[in-house]
Short mmCIF file of C-alpha atoms in Angstrom, two decimals:
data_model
loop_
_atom_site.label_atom_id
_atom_site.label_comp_id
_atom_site.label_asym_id
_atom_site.label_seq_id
_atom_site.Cartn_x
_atom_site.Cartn_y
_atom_site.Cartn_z
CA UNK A 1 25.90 -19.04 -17.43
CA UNK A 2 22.36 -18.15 -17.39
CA UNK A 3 20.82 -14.40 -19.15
CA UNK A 4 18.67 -12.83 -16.35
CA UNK A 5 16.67 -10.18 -17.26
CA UNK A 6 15.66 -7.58 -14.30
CA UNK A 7 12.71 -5.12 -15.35
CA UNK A 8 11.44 -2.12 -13.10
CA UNK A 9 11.55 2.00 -12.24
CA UNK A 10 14.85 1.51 -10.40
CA UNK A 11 16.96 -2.19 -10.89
CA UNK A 12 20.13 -0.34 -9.03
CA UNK A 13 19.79 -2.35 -5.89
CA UNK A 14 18.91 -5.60 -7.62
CA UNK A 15 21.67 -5.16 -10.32
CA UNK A 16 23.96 -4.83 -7.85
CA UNK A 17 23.01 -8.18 -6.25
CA UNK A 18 22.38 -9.93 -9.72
CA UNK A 19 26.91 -8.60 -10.57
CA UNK A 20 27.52 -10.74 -6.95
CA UNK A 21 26.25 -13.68 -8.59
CA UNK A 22 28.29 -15.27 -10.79
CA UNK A 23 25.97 -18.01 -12.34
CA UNK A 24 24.24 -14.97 -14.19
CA UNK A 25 24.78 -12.35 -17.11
CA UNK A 26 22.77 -9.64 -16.46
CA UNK A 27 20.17 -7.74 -18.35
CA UNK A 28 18.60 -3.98 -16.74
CA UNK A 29 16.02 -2.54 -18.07
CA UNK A 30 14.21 0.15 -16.01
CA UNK A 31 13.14 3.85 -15.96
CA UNK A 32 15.85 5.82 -13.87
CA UNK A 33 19.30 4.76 -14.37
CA UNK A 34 21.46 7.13 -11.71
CA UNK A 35 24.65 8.55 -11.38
CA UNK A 36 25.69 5.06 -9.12
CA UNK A 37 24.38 2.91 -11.31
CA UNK A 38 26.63 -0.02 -11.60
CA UNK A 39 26.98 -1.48 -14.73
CA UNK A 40 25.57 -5.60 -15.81
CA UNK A 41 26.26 -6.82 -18.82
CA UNK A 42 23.98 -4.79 -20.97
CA UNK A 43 21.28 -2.07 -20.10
CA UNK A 44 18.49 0.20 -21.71
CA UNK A 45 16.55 2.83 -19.63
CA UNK A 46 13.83 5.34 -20.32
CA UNK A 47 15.13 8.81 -18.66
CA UNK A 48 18.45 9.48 -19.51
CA UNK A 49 19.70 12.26 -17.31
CA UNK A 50 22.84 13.05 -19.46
CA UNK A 51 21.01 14.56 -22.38
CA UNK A 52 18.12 16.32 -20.71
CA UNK A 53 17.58 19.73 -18.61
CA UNK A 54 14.86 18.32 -16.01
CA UNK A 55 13.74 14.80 -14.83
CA UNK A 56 9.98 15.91 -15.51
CA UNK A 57 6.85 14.19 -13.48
CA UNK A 58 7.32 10.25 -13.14
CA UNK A 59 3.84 9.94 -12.49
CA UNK A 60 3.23 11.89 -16.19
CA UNK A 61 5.78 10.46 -18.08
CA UNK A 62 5.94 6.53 -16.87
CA UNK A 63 3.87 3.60 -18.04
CA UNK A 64 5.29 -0.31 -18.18
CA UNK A 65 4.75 -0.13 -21.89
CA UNK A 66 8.09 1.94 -22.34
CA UNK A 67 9.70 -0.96 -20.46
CA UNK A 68 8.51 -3.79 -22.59
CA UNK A 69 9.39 -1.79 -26.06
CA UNK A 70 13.04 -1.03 -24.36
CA UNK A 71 13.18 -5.32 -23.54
CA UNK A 72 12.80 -6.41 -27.06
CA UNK A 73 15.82 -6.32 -28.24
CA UNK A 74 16.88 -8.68 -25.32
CA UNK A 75 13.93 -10.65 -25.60
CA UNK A 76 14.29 -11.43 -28.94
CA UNK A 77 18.10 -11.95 -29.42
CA UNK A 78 18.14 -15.23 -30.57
CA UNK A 79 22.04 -15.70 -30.34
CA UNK A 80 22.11 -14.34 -26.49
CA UNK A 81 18.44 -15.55 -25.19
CA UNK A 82 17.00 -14.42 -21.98
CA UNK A 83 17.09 -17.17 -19.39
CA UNK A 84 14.52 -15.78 -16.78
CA UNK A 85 13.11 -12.34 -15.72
CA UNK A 86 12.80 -10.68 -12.66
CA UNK A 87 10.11 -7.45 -12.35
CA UNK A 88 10.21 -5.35 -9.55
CA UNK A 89 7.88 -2.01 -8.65
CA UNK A 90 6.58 -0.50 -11.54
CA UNK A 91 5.70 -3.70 -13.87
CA UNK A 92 3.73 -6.66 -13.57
CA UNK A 93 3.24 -10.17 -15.48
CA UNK A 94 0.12 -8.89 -16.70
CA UNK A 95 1.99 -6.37 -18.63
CA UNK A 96 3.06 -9.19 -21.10
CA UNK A 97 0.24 -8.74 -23.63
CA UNK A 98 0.19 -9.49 -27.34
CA UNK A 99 3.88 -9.91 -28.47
CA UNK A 100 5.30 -10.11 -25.47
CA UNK A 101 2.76 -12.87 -23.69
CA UNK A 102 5.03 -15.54 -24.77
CA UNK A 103 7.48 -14.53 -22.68
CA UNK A 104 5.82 -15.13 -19.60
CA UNK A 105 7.14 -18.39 -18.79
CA UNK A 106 10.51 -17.20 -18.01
CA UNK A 107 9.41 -14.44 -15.20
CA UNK A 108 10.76 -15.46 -11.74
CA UNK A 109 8.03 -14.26 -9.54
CA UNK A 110 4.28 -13.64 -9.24
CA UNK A 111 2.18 -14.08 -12.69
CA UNK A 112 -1.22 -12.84 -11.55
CA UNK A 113 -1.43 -10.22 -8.87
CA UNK A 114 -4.52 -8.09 -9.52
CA UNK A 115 -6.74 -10.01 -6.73
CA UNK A 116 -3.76 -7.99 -4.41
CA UNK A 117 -3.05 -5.23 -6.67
CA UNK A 118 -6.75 -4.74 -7.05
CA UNK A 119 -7.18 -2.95 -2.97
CA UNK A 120 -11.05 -3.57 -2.84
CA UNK A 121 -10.73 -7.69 -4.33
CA UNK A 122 -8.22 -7.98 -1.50
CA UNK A 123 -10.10 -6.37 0.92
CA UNK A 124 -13.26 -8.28 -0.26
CA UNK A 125 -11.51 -11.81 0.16
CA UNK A 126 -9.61 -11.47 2.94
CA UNK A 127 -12.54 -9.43 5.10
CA UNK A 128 -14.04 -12.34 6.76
CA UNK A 129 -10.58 -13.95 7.92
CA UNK A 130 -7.97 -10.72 8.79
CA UNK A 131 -8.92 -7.77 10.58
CA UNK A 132 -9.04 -4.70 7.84
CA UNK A 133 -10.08 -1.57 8.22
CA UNK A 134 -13.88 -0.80 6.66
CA UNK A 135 -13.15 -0.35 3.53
CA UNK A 136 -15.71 0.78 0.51
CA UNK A 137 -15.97 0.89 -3.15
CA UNK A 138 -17.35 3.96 -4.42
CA UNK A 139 -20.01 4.70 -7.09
CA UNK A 140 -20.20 8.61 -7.00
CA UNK A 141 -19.68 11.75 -4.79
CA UNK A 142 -23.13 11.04 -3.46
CA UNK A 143 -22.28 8.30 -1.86
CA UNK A 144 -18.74 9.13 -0.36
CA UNK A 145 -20.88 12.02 1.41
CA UNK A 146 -23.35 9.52 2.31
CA UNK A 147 -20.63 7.16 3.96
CA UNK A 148 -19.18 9.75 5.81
CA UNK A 149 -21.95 11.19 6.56
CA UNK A 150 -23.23 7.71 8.48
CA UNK A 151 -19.92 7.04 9.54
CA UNK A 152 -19.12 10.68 10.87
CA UNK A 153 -16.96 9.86 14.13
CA UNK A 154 -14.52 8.26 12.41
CA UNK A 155 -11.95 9.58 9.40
CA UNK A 156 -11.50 8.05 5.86
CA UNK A 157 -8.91 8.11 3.47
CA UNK A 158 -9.63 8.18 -0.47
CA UNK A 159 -6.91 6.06 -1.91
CA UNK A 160 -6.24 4.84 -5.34
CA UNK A 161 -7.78 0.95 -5.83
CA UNK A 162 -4.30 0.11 -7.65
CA UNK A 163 -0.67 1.71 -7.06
CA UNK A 164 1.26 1.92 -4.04
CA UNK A 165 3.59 3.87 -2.57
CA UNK A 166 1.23 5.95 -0.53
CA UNK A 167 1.03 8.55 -3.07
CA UNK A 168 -2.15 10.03 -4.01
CA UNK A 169 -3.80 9.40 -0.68
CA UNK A 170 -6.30 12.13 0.95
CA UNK A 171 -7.44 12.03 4.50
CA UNK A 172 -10.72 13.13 5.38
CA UNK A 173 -14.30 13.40 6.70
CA UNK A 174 -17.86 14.26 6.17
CA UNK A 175 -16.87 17.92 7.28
CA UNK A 176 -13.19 18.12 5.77
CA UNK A 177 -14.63 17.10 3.13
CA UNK A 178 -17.27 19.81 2.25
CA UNK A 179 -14.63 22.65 3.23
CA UNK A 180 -12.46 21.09 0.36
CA UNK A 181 -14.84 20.65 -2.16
CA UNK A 182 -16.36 24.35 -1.62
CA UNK A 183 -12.69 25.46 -1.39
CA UNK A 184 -10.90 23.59 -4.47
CA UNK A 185 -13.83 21.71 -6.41
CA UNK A 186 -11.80 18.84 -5.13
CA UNK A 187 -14.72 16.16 -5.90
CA UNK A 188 -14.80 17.16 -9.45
CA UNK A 189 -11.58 15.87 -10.26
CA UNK A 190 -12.02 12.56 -9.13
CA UNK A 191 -12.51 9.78 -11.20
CA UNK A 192 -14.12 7.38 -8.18
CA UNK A 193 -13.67 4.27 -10.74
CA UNK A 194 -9.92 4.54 -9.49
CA UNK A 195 -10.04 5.05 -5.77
CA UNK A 196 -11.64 2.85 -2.44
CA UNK A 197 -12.68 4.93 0.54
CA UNK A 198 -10.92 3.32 3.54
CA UNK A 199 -11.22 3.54 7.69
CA UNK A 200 -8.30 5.62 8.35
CA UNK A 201 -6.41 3.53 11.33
CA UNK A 202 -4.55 5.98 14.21
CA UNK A 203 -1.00 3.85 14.76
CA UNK A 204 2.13 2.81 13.34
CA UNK A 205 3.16 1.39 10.11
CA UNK A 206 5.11 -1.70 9.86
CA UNK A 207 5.61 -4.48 7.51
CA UNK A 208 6.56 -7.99 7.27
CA UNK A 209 8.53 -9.73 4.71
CA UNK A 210 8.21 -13.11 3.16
CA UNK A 211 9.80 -15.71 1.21
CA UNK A 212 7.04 -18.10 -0.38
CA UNK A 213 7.74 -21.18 -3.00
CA UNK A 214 4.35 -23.53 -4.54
CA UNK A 215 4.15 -25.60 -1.12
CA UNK A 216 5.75 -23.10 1.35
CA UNK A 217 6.48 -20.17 2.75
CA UNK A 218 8.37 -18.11 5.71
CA UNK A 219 8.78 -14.44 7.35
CA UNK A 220 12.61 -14.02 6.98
CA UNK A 221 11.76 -10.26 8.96
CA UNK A 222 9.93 -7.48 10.02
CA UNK A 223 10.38 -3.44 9.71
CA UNK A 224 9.04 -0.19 10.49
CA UNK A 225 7.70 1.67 7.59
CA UNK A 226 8.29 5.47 7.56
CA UNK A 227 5.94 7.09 5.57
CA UNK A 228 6.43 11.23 4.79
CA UNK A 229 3.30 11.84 7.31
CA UNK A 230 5.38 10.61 10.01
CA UNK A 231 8.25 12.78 9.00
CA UNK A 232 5.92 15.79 9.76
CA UNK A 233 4.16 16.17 5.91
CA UNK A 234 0.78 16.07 4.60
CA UNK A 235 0.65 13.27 2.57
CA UNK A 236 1.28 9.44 3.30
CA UNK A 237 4.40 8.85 0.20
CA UNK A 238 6.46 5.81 1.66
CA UNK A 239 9.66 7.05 2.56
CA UNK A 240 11.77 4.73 4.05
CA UNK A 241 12.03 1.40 6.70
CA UNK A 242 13.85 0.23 9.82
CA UNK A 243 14.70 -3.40 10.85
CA UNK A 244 13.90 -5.22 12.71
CA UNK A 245 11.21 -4.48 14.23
CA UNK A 246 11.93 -3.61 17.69
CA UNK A 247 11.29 -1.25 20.66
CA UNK A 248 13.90 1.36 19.18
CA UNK A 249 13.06 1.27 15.68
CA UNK A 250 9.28 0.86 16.83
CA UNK A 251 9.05 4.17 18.57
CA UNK A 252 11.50 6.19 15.87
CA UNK A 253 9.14 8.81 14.24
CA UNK A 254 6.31 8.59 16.89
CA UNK A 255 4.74 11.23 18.49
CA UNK A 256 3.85 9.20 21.25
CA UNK A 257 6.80 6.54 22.29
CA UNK A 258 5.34 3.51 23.97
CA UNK A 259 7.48 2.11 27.36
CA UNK A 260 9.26 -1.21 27.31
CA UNK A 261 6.59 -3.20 29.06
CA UNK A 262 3.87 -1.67 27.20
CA UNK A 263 4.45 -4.02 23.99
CA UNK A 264 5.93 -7.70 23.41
CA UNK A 265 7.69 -7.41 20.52
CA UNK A 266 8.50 -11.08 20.43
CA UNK A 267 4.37 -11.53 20.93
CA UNK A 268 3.95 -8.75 17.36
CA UNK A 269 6.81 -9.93 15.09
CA UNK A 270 5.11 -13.71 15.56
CA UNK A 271 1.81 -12.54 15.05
CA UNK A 272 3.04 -10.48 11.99
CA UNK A 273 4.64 -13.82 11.30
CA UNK A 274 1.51 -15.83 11.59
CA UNK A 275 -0.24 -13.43 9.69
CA UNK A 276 1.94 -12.63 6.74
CA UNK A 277 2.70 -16.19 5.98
CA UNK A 278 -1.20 -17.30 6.01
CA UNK A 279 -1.84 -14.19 3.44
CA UNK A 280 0.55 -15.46 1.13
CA UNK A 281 -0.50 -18.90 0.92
CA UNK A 282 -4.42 -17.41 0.81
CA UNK A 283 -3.12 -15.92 -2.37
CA UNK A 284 -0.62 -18.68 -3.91
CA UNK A 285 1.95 -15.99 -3.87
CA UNK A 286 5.50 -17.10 -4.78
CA UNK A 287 8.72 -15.36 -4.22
CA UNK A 288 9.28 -12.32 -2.37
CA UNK A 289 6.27 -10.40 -1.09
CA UNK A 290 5.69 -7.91 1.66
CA UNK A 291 2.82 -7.36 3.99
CA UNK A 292 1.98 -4.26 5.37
CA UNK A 293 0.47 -3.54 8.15
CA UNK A 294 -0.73 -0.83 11.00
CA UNK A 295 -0.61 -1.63 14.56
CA UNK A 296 -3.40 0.39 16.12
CA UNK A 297 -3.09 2.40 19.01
CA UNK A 298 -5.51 -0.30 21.07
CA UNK A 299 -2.58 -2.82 19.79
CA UNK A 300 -4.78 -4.61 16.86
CA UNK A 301 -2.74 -5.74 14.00
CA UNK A 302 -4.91 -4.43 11.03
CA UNK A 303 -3.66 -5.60 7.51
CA UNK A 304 -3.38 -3.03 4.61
CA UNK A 305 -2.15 -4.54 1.18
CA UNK A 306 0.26 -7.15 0.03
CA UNK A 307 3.00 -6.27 -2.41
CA UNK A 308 3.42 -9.21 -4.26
CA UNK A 309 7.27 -8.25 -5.42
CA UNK A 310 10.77 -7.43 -4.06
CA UNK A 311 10.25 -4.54 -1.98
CA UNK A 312 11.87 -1.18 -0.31
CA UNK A 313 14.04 -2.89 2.28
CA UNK A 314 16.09 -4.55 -0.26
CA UNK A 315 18.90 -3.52 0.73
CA UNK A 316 18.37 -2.70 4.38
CA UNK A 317 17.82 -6.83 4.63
CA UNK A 318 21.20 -7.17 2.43
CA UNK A 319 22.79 -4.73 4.45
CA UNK A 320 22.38 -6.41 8.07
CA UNK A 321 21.82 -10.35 7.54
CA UNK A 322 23.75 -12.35 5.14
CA UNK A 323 21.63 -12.45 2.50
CA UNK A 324 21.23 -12.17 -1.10
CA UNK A 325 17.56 -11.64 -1.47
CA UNK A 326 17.42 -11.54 -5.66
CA UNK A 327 19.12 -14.91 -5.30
CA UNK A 328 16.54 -15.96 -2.37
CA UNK A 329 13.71 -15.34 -4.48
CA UNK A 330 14.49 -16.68 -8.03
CA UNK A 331 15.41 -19.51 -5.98
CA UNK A 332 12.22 -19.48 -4.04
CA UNK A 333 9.79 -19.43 -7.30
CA UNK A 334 11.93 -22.67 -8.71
CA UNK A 335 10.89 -24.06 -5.58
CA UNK A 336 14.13 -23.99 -2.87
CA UNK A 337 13.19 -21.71 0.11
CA UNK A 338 16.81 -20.63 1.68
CA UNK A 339 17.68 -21.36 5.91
CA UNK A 340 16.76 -17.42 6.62
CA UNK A 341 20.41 -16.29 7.96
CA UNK A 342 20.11 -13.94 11.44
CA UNK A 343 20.52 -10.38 11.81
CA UNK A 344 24.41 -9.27 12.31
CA UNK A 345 23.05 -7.15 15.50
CA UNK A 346 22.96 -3.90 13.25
CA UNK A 347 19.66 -1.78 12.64
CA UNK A 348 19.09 -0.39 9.06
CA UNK A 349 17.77 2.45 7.76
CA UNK A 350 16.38 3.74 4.78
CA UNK A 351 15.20 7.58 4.46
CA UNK A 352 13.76 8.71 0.98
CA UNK A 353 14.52 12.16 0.08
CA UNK A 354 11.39 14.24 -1.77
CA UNK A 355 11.85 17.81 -3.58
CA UNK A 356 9.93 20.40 -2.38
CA UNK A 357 10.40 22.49 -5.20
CA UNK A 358 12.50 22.73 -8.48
CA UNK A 359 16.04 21.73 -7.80
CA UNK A 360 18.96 21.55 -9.53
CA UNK A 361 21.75 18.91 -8.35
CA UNK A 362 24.99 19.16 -7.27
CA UNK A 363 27.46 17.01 -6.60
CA UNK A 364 25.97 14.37 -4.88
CA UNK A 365 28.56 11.45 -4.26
CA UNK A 366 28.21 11.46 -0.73
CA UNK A 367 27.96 8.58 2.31
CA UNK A 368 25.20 7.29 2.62
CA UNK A 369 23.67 8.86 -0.53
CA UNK A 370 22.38 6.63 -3.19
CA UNK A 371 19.89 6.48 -6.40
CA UNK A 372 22.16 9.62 -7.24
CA UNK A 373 20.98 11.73 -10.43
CA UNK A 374 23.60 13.32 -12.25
CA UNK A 375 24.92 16.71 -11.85
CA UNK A 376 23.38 19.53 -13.20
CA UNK A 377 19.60 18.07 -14.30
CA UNK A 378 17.14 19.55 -12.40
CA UNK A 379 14.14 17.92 -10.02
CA UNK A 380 10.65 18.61 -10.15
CA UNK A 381 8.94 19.52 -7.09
CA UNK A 382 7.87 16.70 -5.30
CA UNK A 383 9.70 14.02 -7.01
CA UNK A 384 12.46 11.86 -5.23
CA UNK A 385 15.59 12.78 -5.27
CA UNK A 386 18.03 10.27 -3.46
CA UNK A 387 17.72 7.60 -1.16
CA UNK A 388 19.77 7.31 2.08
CA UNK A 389 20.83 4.30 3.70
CA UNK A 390 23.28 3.40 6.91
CA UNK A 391 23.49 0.75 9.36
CA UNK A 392 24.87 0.89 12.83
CA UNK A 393 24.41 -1.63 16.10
CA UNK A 394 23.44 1.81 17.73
CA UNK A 395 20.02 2.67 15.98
CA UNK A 396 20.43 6.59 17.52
CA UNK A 397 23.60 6.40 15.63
CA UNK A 398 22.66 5.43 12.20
CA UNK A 399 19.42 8.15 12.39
CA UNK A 400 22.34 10.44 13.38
CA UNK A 401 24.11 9.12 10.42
CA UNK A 402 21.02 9.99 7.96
CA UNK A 403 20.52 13.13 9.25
CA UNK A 404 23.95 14.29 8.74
CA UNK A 405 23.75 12.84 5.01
CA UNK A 406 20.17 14.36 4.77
CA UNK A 407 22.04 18.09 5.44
CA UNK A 408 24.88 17.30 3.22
CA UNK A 409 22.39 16.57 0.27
CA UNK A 410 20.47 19.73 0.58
CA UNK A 411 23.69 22.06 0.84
CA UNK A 412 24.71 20.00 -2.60
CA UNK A 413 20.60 21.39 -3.97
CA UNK A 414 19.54 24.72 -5.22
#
């Protein structure tokens, strides 16, 4: 039996697929550890929820160093050694500096990322073979106004260069812009080392998933991102993902549905297929990555960023193909890529939940309802607070389904 060490913000999902696995004793060490948390064989985390009042700002209070300093007493238990590591969002190879560099070798996945992590290096090498949107790197405030100014039919969006997530993203334009500034100052707070300025793209958000070893890769399937702006907000957080990638789950969330003749969906997912698979080799990616995507409203496929790591539709893909994707990639980055098994004929769904305001949580052991906090710590206003996720062979159904767990979380809230 091999030690396997999984590293992230949230290992519940891949914990849970690490337990069905019986070749492996399992290691977690992450930021959140919820209420549902299943136990492996040993675990440290950052935020513990049974000894505090409020769950704070993750954005203030995170940073992959707490990780690493919470790992070494796995790390360097020389009667139970760690066999190999797995990192997920929130923690990279890079991250294993000084003391910890030596323990590289056993990571299961990508070990240099920034030429994807970095948004404008991936923009810059992939600009001449993938349509992108224009995307810039910025000097000062003098020249965003200057681009905008030159560019002034179209609308930007001031991202950071490295994160994802969709948080922190503004949307603007040479005149949005000016009301903001004169409004909130908003240009002096930021720091344009840290953000691109990119085309912003009218469409839908999708994404393609793929398995990669040294000599080859393959798209084992494509969803439809939900992001918070198409739930109706003003900001771009990701929230959630159907598969596959169909008419139905296409057009959930749209303002504008499209007609059955007016897309071939076979046509997109083997496009995104094409696409997705050429990225990863462009980058020597190993493992599992994800591409995303936006399909235009003209029907371009523009690509947006790579993550080069397990990603949000874990579980969606375990929930509706026979699949255990953990195993799929370790397996993938020792060189085996798995026969991709079909969908069961079920759509997924996965719908995260954001705070508004200060909450304090109830009981929250409902269907559906997972990443659960514990009862009676309180969430900070705009922070998540569960995740939701339901399959059905009746997409309508399984929205239905979320919508009716959505309600039951917020009457469980105050």
């Amino acid at each position: 039996m091999e030690n396997l060490l999984i590293m992230g913000i949230n290992t519940r999902p891949m914990v849970n697929s690490a337990l069905k696995l019986k070749q492996y004793k399992t290691y977690s060490v992450s930021y959140f550890k919820t209420y549902d948390f299943n136990m492996p064989y040993r675990e440290s985390h950052v935020l513990d929820q049974e000894s505090i009042e409020t769950c704070g700002f993750f954005e203030r209070n995170y940073h992959p160093n707490k990780l690493l300093e919470l790992s070494k007493e796995y790390l360097e238990d020389s009667k139970d050694e760690i066999d190999k590591i797995v990192l997920i969002t929130g923690i990279h190879a890079e991250d294993f500096k000084g003391e910890f560099s030596k323990f590289k070798t056993k990571i299961r996945g990508n070990l240099k990322t920034d030429m994807v992590d970095d948004k404008f290096k991936f923009y810059k090498k992939i600009m001449n073979k993938f349509d992108v949107p224009l995307t810039f790197k910025l000097n000062d405030v003098d020249e965003l106004k200057e681009i905008l100014k030159q560019y002034n039919n179209n609308q930007f969006i001031l991202k950071p260069l490295k994160g994802n997530g969709g948080l922190g993203i503004y949307l603007l334009d040479y005149d949005s812009l000016n009301k903001l500034n004169d409004s909130e100052n908003y240009l002096e707070k930021i720091d344009f080392d840290e953000y691109i300025l990119q085309e912003h793209i009218e469409g839908t958000s999708i994404s393609s998933s793929v398995l990669a070893s040294h000599n080859d890769r393959i798209n084992i399937f494509n969803s439809r991102l939900i992001t918070e702006n198409d739930l109706g907000f003003d900001n771009y957080a990701y929230s959630g993902n159907i598969l596959p990638l169909d008419l139905s789950s296409f057009n959930s969330f749209n303002k504008f549905p499209i007609k059955e003749n007016e897309l071939d969906f076979d046509r997109l997912n083997n496009e995104m297929k094409e696409v997705s698979e050429n990225l990863i080799k462009e980058f020597g990616l190993i493992g599992s990555n994800g591409v995303d995507f936006i399909l235009d409203n003209d029907g371009n496929l523009k690509v947006i960023e790579i993550n080069p790591r397990l990603q949000g539709t874990y579980e969606l893909a375990e929930e509706i193909m026979d699949l255990n994707l953990l195993d799929a990639h370790i397996k993938a980055c020792e060189g085996e890529l798995i026969d991709v098994p079909s969908f069961n004929g079920k759509y997924g769904i996965k719908k995260i939940i954001y705070s508004s305001k200060q909450v304090k949580i109830g009981n929250l052991s409902l269907s559906n309802v997972y990443d659960v906090p514990y009862e009676g710590v309180k969430i900070e206003s705009f922070q998540p607070i569960v995740t939701l996720i339901n399959s059905d062979y009746n997409l309508n159904k399984a929205i239905l389904n979320i919508n009716n767990a959505e309600e039951s979380v917020y009457k469980n809230i105050n």
